[in-house]
Amino acid sequence: MVLKSIPIIRNPHWILLNRNCLNLNKRYLASDAKSKSNDQTNISVDVSQKQKIYITDPISPGSIFFLPNGTKVFNKLVQFIKLQTTQLFGFKEVITPLIYKKSLWETSGHWQNYQDDMFQVAVNDESKEIYGLKPMNCPGHCVIYKRFDRSYNELPLRFADFSPLHRNEASGALSGLTRLRKFHQDDGHIFCTPEQVYQEIQNCLKLIDLCYTKIFKFTNTDESTTEPYFLKLSTRPEDHYIGDIKVWDHAETILKNVLEESGKNWELNPGDGAFYGPKIDIMVNDHNNKSHQVATIQLDFQLPERFDLKFKDKDNYYKRPIMIHRAAFGSVERFMSILLDSNNGNWPFWLNPKQVIILPINTKKEDHVNESFKLKNFLSNNNQTTDNDIQPIPLNSFHFEAHVDDRSEPLGYRIKDAILNKYSYLIIIGDEEVKTNKYSIRTYNDRNIEHLTSAEIFDKFKTLEENYK
């Protein structure tokens, strides 16, 4: 990156600041470049420690303690994918139990084919039946589907679920955010007619394209392709599968035809399908060119059969729906790990848990500090006047992560700290800002300065969030 010359600006404090911080920017950019080229295998852990994203503890192996910063990122990701799935693709969100009786898992086939990867739970009830923590949401969605009489008019019926899942992974396989025992998935299940399958799978691919080509553009280190992701068709396992081979062959043919007509590059991954059906796996590469599965689309003729799911068709005969399992992120935790690996902690504004920091030039001057907190409250959209008249925060309003650094440290020190903490924007408040109500604002990696009112800054941030920038 080429450092730009110091611009002519009205605030003399910024001239001094830019001169003093010139060497800081050079050292920071050189350090950043070195960090990006460093061949580490666990960038996400390193960034997490610096930015306080999450911790793990032996008291709960394979589970994540998300810290406040990590929780903000996690919630933004879930909020994003909820909006896309419900508003663009017609999913209805449901919330399902975490534990079910063994009899449900026997019906679904999990007990026979997935028991070793499940946590069993002893419950004090009269039946003494064993319960299992859910590793997947699909059986619960089948229970919801079956509870009501279904007509062809309701199909396709799409359920979305963000409940936590638990899988009893071997302790030696556990790794950071990528391999966990407790995780969240942007899970979705579609119940549809045979005629609707092709279009529904196409829609799933459109959602994946939206995520991985328009919003989350991962660094592609594979020089053989410019595609941000690649596809694998995973077929029937050699053992541990349910259903008839002819049905499996039919399902695999459907997925193969969809991939052929999509025009996207894909490869065959024999024997790696789920035990109930073949799947399309969406893969991305990390900085070491190691591939990771993120999204998945699975075609399932088995669970509707095992749960005896039906719908009344136009001819008044009951018929069997087909089930499609899909996730755009896959494990949200694993997706976060790949994001951390890709951006090295340089979050886009809309995801950054540290969006803007406000720095009063002289922390001993009351008007500098008061103006800083006034701007913070405005950007946070939290303008409560008195403790005795608290008003509810409106739904669907913008609230930016604004912080004030009013420590009794030199301004240059606080600027350096803000840059190293990768705040998206830095705002300086001095005499001129207090007088004119126009604030000097810059990004953490660009020394160019704008002078904006509080309303203009709010609108700028609003535009960034609305466009996922």
Coordinates of C-alpha atoms in Angstrom, one line a residue:
M1 CA 0.0 0.0 0.0
V2 CA 1.3 3.5 -0.9
L3 CA 1.1 6.0 1.9
K4 CA -0.6 9.2 0.7
S5 CA 0.7 12.7 1.4
I6 CA -0.6 14.6 4.4
P7 CA -3.7 16.5 3.3
I8 CA -4.4 20.2 3.9
I9 CA -7.0 20.2 6.7
R10 CA -8.5 22.7 9.1
N11 CA -7.6 21.1 12.4
P12 CA -3.9 21.7 13.4
H13 CA -4.1 18.8 15.8
W14 CA -4.5 16.4 12.9
I15 CA -1.4 17.8 11.1
L16 CA 0.7 17.0 14.2
L17 CA -1.1 13.7 14.6
N18 CA -0.4 12.6 11.0
R19 CA 3.3 13.6 11.3
N20 CA 3.7 11.7 14.5
C21 CA 1.9 8.7 13.3
L22 CA 3.7 8.4 9.9
N23 CA 6.2 6.0 11.2
L24 CA 3.5 4.1 13.1
N25 CA 1.5 3.6 9.8
K26 CA 4.6 2.4 8.1
R27 CA 5.4 -0.1 10.9
Y28 CA 1.8 -1.2 11.1
L29 CA 1.4 -1.8 7.3
A30 CA 4.7 -3.7 7.2
S31 CA 3.7 -5.8 10.2
D32 CA 0.3 -6.4 8.6
A33 CA 1.9 -7.6 5.3
K34 CA 4.3 -9.8 7.2
S35 CA 1.4 -11.3 9.2
K36 CA -0.6 -12.0 6.0
S37 CA 2.4 -13.9 4.5
N38 CA 3.1 -15.8 7.6
D39 CA 2.4 -19.5 7.0
Q40 CA 0.5 -20.2 10.2
T41 CA -2.2 -22.9 10.4
N42 CA -4.2 -21.3 13.1
I43 CA -4.7 -17.6 12.3
S44 CA -8.2 -17.7 13.8
V45 CA -6.8 -18.5 17.2
D46 CA -4.2 -15.8 17.0
V47 CA -6.7 -13.1 15.9
S48 CA -9.2 -14.3 18.5
Q49 CA -6.6 -13.8 21.3
K50 CA -5.8 -10.3 20.1
Q51 CA -9.4 -9.2 19.5
K52 CA -11.0 -11.2 22.3
I53 CA -13.4 -13.2 20.1
Y54 CA -13.7 -16.5 22.0
I55 CA -12.0 -18.8 24.5
T56 CA -12.0 -22.5 25.1
D57 CA -11.6 -24.3 28.5
P58 CA -10.9 -27.9 29.5
I59 CA -14.0 -27.7 31.7
S60 CA -16.1 -28.1 28.5
P61 CA -14.0 -29.6 25.6
G62 CA -15.3 -28.9 22.1
S63 CA -17.4 -26.0 23.2
I64 CA -16.9 -22.3 22.6
F65 CA -17.1 -19.5 25.1
F66 CA -17.9 -16.5 22.9
L67 CA -16.7 -13.3 24.4
P68 CA -18.7 -10.0 23.8
N69 CA -16.8 -9.2 20.6
G70 CA -17.3 -12.7 19.2
T71 CA -20.9 -12.7 20.2
K72 CA -21.5 -9.5 18.2
V73 CA -19.9 -11.1 15.1
F74 CA -21.9 -14.4 15.6
N75 CA -25.2 -12.6 16.0
K76 CA -24.6 -10.4 12.9
L77 CA -23.9 -13.5 10.8
V78 CA -27.0 -15.3 12.1
Q79 CA -29.1 -12.1 11.6
F80 CA -27.8 -11.9 8.0
I81 CA -28.6 -15.5 7.1
K82 CA -32.0 -15.3 8.8
L83 CA -33.0 -12.3 6.6
Q84 CA -31.9 -14.0 3.4
T85 CA -33.5 -17.3 4.1
T86 CA -36.9 -15.9 5.4
Q87 CA -37.3 -12.9 3.2
L88 CA -35.7 -14.0 -0.1
F89 CA -36.2 -17.8 -0.1
G90 CA -39.4 -18.3 1.9
F91 CA -38.2 -20.2 4.9
K92 CA -40.2 -20.1 8.2
E93 CA -38.1 -20.2 11.3
V94 CA -38.9 -22.8 14.0
I95 CA -37.3 -23.6 17.4
T96 CA -37.1 -27.3 18.3
P97 CA -36.1 -29.3 21.4
L98 CA -32.4 -30.2 22.2
I99 CA -33.2 -33.7 23.5
Y100 CA -35.4 -36.4 22.2
K101 CA -36.3 -39.9 23.3
K102 CA -34.3 -42.8 21.8
S103 CA -37.4 -43.9 19.9
L104 CA -37.2 -40.8 17.7
W105 CA -33.6 -41.5 16.8
E106 CA -34.5 -45.2 16.0
T107 CA -37.2 -44.0 13.6
S108 CA -34.9 -41.6 11.9
G109 CA -32.1 -44.2 11.6
H110 CA -29.6 -42.1 13.7
W111 CA -29.5 -44.6 16.5
Q112 CA -28.5 -47.4 14.1
N113 CA -26.0 -45.3 12.0
Y114 CA -24.9 -42.4 14.2
Q115 CA -25.2 -43.5 17.8
D116 CA -21.5 -43.4 18.5
D117 CA -21.5 -39.7 17.6
M118 CA -24.4 -38.8 19.8
F119 CA -24.5 -37.8 23.5
Q120 CA -26.9 -39.9 25.5
V121 CA -28.9 -38.4 28.4
A122 CA -30.3 -40.1 31.4
V123 CA -33.7 -38.6 32.4
N124 CA -35.6 -39.3 35.6
D125 CA -39.0 -40.4 34.3
E126 CA -41.1 -43.5 34.7
S127 CA -40.2 -45.0 31.3
K128 CA -36.4 -45.0 32.0
E129 CA -36.0 -44.5 28.3
I130 CA -32.7 -43.2 27.1
Y131 CA -32.7 -39.7 25.5
G132 CA -30.2 -38.3 23.0
L133 CA -29.0 -34.7 22.5
K134 CA -29.7 -33.8 18.9
P135 CA -26.8 -33.9 16.4
M136 CA -29.2 -32.7 13.6
N137 CA -32.5 -30.9 13.3
C138 CA -34.0 -33.0 10.6
P139 CA -36.0 -35.5 12.8
G140 CA -37.6 -32.6 14.7
H141 CA -38.7 -30.9 11.5
C142 CA -40.2 -34.2 10.4
V143 CA -42.2 -34.2 13.7
I144 CA -43.5 -30.7 12.9
Y145 CA -44.4 -31.6 9.3
K146 CA -46.3 -34.7 10.4
R147 CA -48.3 -33.0 13.1
F148 CA -50.7 -31.4 10.6
D149 CA -52.6 -32.6 7.5
R150 CA -50.6 -31.3 4.6
S151 CA -51.9 -30.3 1.1
Y152 CA -50.0 -29.8 -2.1
N153 CA -50.9 -26.2 -1.8
E154 CA -48.5 -25.8 1.2
L155 CA -45.6 -27.3 -0.7
P156 CA -42.8 -26.5 -0.8
L157 CA -42.7 -26.1 3.0
R158 CA -39.4 -24.7 4.2
F159 CA -38.3 -24.7 7.9
A160 CA -35.2 -22.9 9.2
D161 CA -33.7 -23.7 12.6
F162 CA -30.7 -22.2 14.4
S163 CA -30.7 -24.4 17.5
P164 CA -27.4 -25.6 19.0
L165 CA -26.4 -29.1 18.0
H166 CA -24.2 -31.6 19.8
R167 CA -22.0 -34.3 18.3
N168 CA -19.7 -36.6 20.4
E169 CA -16.5 -36.0 18.5
A170 CA -13.4 -37.7 19.6
S171 CA -11.3 -35.5 21.8
G172 CA -8.3 -35.8 19.5
A173 CA -10.3 -34.5 16.6
L174 CA -11.4 -31.3 18.4
S175 CA -9.9 -28.1 16.9
G176 CA -10.6 -24.5 17.7
L177 CA -13.8 -23.3 15.9
T178 CA -13.6 -25.9 13.1
R179 CA -14.3 -29.1 14.9
L180 CA -16.6 -28.9 17.9
R181 CA -18.9 -30.9 20.1
K182 CA -21.4 -28.1 20.5
F183 CA -22.1 -25.8 17.5
H184 CA -24.8 -23.9 15.6
Q185 CA -25.9 -24.5 12.1
D186 CA -28.0 -22.3 9.7
D187 CA -30.1 -25.4 9.2
G188 CA -33.0 -25.6 6.7
H189 CA -35.3 -28.4 5.5
I190 CA -37.5 -28.2 2.5
F191 CA -40.5 -30.6 2.0
C192 CA -41.6 -30.6 -1.6
T193 CA -43.1 -32.6 -4.5
P194 CA -40.9 -34.4 -7.0
E195 CA -41.7 -31.7 -9.6
Q196 CA -40.4 -29.0 -7.2
V197 CA -37.1 -30.6 -6.4
Y198 CA -35.1 -29.2 -9.3
Q199 CA -36.2 -25.6 -8.6
E200 CA -35.6 -25.8 -4.9
I201 CA -32.1 -27.1 -5.3
Q202 CA -31.4 -24.3 -7.8
N203 CA -32.7 -21.8 -5.2
C204 CA -30.3 -23.3 -2.7
L205 CA -27.4 -22.8 -5.1
K206 CA -28.6 -19.2 -5.6
L207 CA -28.4 -18.6 -1.8
I208 CA -24.9 -20.0 -1.8
D209 CA -23.9 -17.8 -4.7
L210 CA -25.3 -14.8 -2.9
C211 CA -23.2 -15.6 0.2
Y212 CA -19.9 -16.5 -1.4
T213 CA -19.7 -14.2 -4.4
K214 CA -21.4 -11.0 -3.2
I215 CA -21.0 -10.8 0.6
F216 CA -18.2 -13.2 1.9
K217 CA -15.5 -13.2 -0.7
F218 CA -12.9 -15.5 0.7
T219 CA -9.3 -15.3 -0.5
N220 CA -8.7 -17.9 -3.2
T221 CA -5.1 -19.2 -3.1
D222 CA -5.7 -21.8 -5.8
E223 CA -4.2 -20.4 -9.0
S224 CA -5.9 -22.9 -11.1
T225 CA -9.3 -21.3 -10.7
T226 CA -10.9 -17.9 -10.0
E227 CA -14.0 -19.3 -8.4
P228 CA -14.4 -18.4 -4.7
Y229 CA -15.7 -21.9 -4.0
F230 CA -16.0 -25.3 -5.6
L231 CA -18.6 -28.1 -5.4
K232 CA -18.4 -31.8 -4.6
L233 CA -21.1 -34.4 -5.2
S234 CA -20.8 -36.9 -2.3
T235 CA -22.5 -40.2 -3.1
R236 CA -23.8 -43.2 -1.1
P237 CA -21.5 -44.5 1.7
E238 CA -20.3 -48.1 1.3
D239 CA -21.9 -49.0 4.7
H240 CA -24.0 -47.1 7.3
Y241 CA -26.7 -46.0 4.9
I242 CA -30.5 -46.5 4.9
G243 CA -32.9 -47.1 2.1
D244 CA -32.9 -48.9 -1.3
I245 CA -29.9 -48.6 -3.7
K246 CA -32.2 -47.8 -6.6
V247 CA -33.6 -44.8 -4.6
W248 CA -30.1 -43.7 -3.9
D249 CA -29.1 -43.9 -7.6
H250 CA -32.2 -41.8 -8.5
A251 CA -31.3 -39.1 -5.9
E252 CA -27.7 -39.0 -7.1
T253 CA -28.8 -38.6 -10.7
I254 CA -31.0 -35.7 -9.8
L255 CA -28.1 -33.9 -8.1
K256 CA -25.7 -34.7 -10.9
N257 CA -28.1 -33.2 -13.5
V258 CA -28.6 -30.0 -11.4
L259 CA -24.8 -29.6 -11.2
E260 CA -24.4 -30.3 -14.9
E261 CA -27.0 -27.7 -15.8
S262 CA -25.6 -25.1 -13.4
G263 CA -22.5 -24.7 -15.5
K264 CA -20.3 -24.7 -12.3
N265 CA -17.2 -26.8 -11.9
W266 CA -17.7 -29.8 -9.7
E267 CA -16.1 -33.1 -8.8
L268 CA -17.3 -36.5 -7.6
N269 CA -16.6 -37.5 -4.0
P270 CA -17.6 -41.2 -3.8
G271 CA -18.9 -42.7 -0.6
D272 CA -19.0 -39.4 1.4
G273 CA -22.8 -38.8 1.4
A274 CA -24.9 -38.7 4.5
F275 CA -26.4 -42.0 5.7
Y276 CA -29.8 -40.9 4.5
G277 CA -28.9 -39.3 1.1
P278 CA -26.4 -37.9 -1.4
K279 CA -25.3 -34.3 -1.1
I280 CA -23.6 -31.4 -2.7
D281 CA -20.8 -30.0 -0.5
I282 CA -19.6 -26.5 -1.0
M283 CA -15.8 -26.1 -0.3
V284 CA -13.6 -23.0 0.3
N285 CA -9.8 -22.8 0.7
D286 CA -7.9 -21.2 3.6
H287 CA -4.6 -19.3 3.3
N288 CA -2.7 -22.7 3.1
N289 CA -4.9 -23.8 0.2
K290 CA -6.5 -26.4 2.5
S291 CA -10.2 -27.0 1.7
H292 CA -13.0 -26.8 4.2
Q293 CA -16.7 -27.7 3.8
V294 CA -19.0 -24.9 4.5
A295 CA -22.5 -25.1 2.8
T296 CA -24.3 -28.3 1.9
I297 CA -27.3 -29.4 0.0
Q298 CA -28.6 -32.9 0.6
L299 CA -31.4 -34.8 -1.1
D300 CA -33.4 -37.2 1.0
F301 CA -36.0 -39.8 0.0
Q302 CA -35.5 -41.8 3.2
L303 CA -36.7 -39.7 6.2
P304 CA -40.1 -39.0 4.6
E305 CA -40.5 -42.7 4.2
R306 CA -39.3 -43.6 7.8
F307 CA -41.6 -40.9 9.3
D308 CA -44.5 -41.8 7.0
L309 CA -44.8 -38.2 5.8
K310 CA -47.7 -37.4 3.4
F311 CA -49.5 -34.7 1.6
K312 CA -52.8 -34.7 -0.3
D313 CA -52.2 -34.1 -4.0
K314 CA -54.5 -32.5 -6.6
D315 CA -56.0 -35.9 -7.3
N316 CA -57.0 -36.3 -3.6
Y317 CA -54.5 -39.1 -3.2
Y318 CA -51.9 -39.0 -0.4
K319 CA -48.3 -39.0 -1.7
R320 CA -44.8 -38.9 -0.2
P321 CA -42.9 -35.5 -0.1
I322 CA -39.2 -35.3 -0.8
M323 CA -36.9 -33.7 1.7
I324 CA -34.0 -31.4 1.0
H325 CA -31.5 -30.5 3.7
R326 CA -29.5 -27.4 3.2
A327 CA -27.2 -25.0 5.1
A328 CA -25.5 -22.0 3.6
F329 CA -22.9 -21.4 6.3
G330 CA -22.9 -25.0 7.6
S331 CA -21.5 -24.7 11.1
V332 CA -21.6 -21.0 12.0
E333 CA -18.5 -21.5 14.3
R334 CA -16.5 -23.1 11.4
F335 CA -17.6 -20.3 9.1
M336 CA -16.3 -17.7 11.6
S337 CA -13.0 -19.5 11.7
I338 CA -12.7 -19.4 7.9
L339 CA -13.6 -15.7 8.0
L340 CA -10.9 -15.0 10.6
D341 CA -8.4 -16.9 8.5
S342 CA -9.4 -15.0 5.4
N343 CA -9.6 -11.5 6.8
N344 CA -6.9 -11.8 9.4
G345 CA -9.0 -9.7 11.8
N346 CA -9.7 -6.9 9.3
W347 CA -13.5 -7.0 9.6
P348 CA -15.8 -5.2 7.2
F349 CA -17.6 -2.4 9.0
W350 CA -20.9 -4.2 9.3
L351 CA -19.3 -7.2 11.1
N352 CA -16.7 -5.3 13.1
P353 CA -17.3 -5.5 16.9
K354 CA -15.2 -2.3 17.1
Q355 CA -16.8 -0.1 14.5
V356 CA -15.8 3.4 15.6
I357 CA -13.7 4.9 18.4
I358 CA -14.0 8.5 19.5
L359 CA -10.9 10.3 20.8
P360 CA -11.1 13.6 22.7
I361 CA -7.8 15.4 22.0
N362 CA -7.5 16.8 25.5
T363 CA -9.1 14.5 28.1
K364 CA -8.7 17.2 30.8
K365 CA -11.0 19.5 28.8
E366 CA -14.6 18.8 29.8
D367 CA -16.1 20.0 26.6
H368 CA -13.9 17.6 24.5
V369 CA -15.0 14.6 26.7
N370 CA -18.6 15.6 26.9
E371 CA -18.8 16.1 23.1
S372 CA -17.2 12.7 22.6
F373 CA -19.8 10.9 24.7
K374 CA -22.6 12.9 23.1
L375 CA -21.5 11.7 19.7
K376 CA -21.1 8.1 21.0
N377 CA -24.7 8.1 22.3
F378 CA -25.9 9.5 19.0
L379 CA -24.1 6.8 16.9
S380 CA -25.2 4.1 19.3
N381 CA -28.8 5.5 18.9
N382 CA -29.2 5.6 22.6
N383 CA -30.3 9.1 23.5
Q384 CA -32.0 8.5 26.8
T385 CA -32.3 11.8 28.6
T386 CA -32.9 10.9 32.3
D387 CA -32.9 7.7 34.3
N388 CA -36.5 8.4 35.4
D389 CA -37.9 8.4 31.9
I390 CA -36.4 5.4 30.1
Q391 CA -37.9 4.8 26.7
P392 CA -37.8 1.5 24.8
I393 CA -35.3 1.2 21.9
P394 CA -37.3 1.0 18.6
L395 CA -37.3 -2.2 16.6
N396 CA -35.4 -2.2 13.3
S397 CA -33.2 0.7 14.3
F398 CA -29.4 1.1 13.7
H399 CA -27.0 1.0 16.6
F400 CA -23.4 1.3 15.9
E401 CA -20.6 -0.1 18.1
A402 CA -19.1 3.3 19.2
H403 CA -16.5 3.6 22.0
V404 CA -14.8 6.6 23.7
D405 CA -11.2 6.4 24.7
D406 CA -10.8 9.1 27.3
R407 CA -7.8 7.7 29.1
S408 CA -5.2 10.1 30.4
E409 CA -2.8 9.0 27.7
P410 CA -1.2 11.1 24.9
L411 CA -3.4 11.3 21.7
G412 CA -0.7 9.6 19.6
Y413 CA -0.7 6.6 22.0
R414 CA -4.5 6.3 21.9
I415 CA -4.4 6.6 18.1
K416 CA -1.8 3.8 17.9
D417 CA -3.9 1.6 20.2
A418 CA -7.0 2.2 18.0
I419 CA -5.2 1.3 14.9
L420 CA -3.7 -1.9 16.4
N421 CA -7.2 -2.8 17.6
K422 CA -8.5 -2.3 14.0
Y423 CA -11.4 0.0 14.7
S424 CA -13.0 0.6 11.3
Y425 CA -13.2 4.4 12.0
L426 CA -11.4 6.9 14.2
I427 CA -13.0 10.2 15.2
I428 CA -11.0 13.0 16.8
I429 CA -12.7 15.8 18.8
G430 CA -11.0 19.0 19.7
D431 CA -11.8 22.7 20.0
E432 CA -12.7 23.0 16.3
E433 CA -15.1 20.0 16.4
V434 CA -16.8 21.3 19.5
K435 CA -17.2 24.7 17.9
T436 CA -18.4 23.6 14.4
N437 CA -20.1 20.3 15.2
K438 CA -18.2 18.8 12.3
Y439 CA -15.9 15.9 13.2
S440 CA -12.6 14.7 11.8
I441 CA -13.0 11.1 10.7
R442 CA -10.7 8.6 9.1
T443 CA -10.3 4.8 8.7
Y444 CA -7.7 2.8 10.7
N445 CA -5.7 2.1 7.5
D446 CA -6.1 5.3 5.5
R447 CA -4.9 8.8 6.7
N448 CA -7.3 10.7 4.5
I449 CA -9.7 12.7 6.6
E450 CA -13.3 13.8 6.2
H451 CA -15.1 16.5 8.2
L452 CA -18.7 15.4 8.7
T453 CA -21.6 16.2 11.0
S454 CA -23.0 13.6 13.4
A455 CA -25.9 13.0 11.0
E456 CA -23.6 12.6 8.0
I457 CA -21.5 10.1 10.0
F458 CA -24.6 8.2 11.0
D459 CA -25.8 8.1 7.4
K460 CA -22.4 7.0 6.2
F461 CA -22.4 4.1 8.7
K462 CA -26.0 3.2 7.9
T463 CA -25.1 2.9 4.1
L464 CA -22.2 0.7 5.0
E465 CA -24.3 -1.7 7.0
E466 CA -27.2 -1.7 4.5
N467 CA -24.8 -2.8 1.8
Y468 CA -22.8 -5.2 4.0
K469 CA -19.6 -3.3 3.5

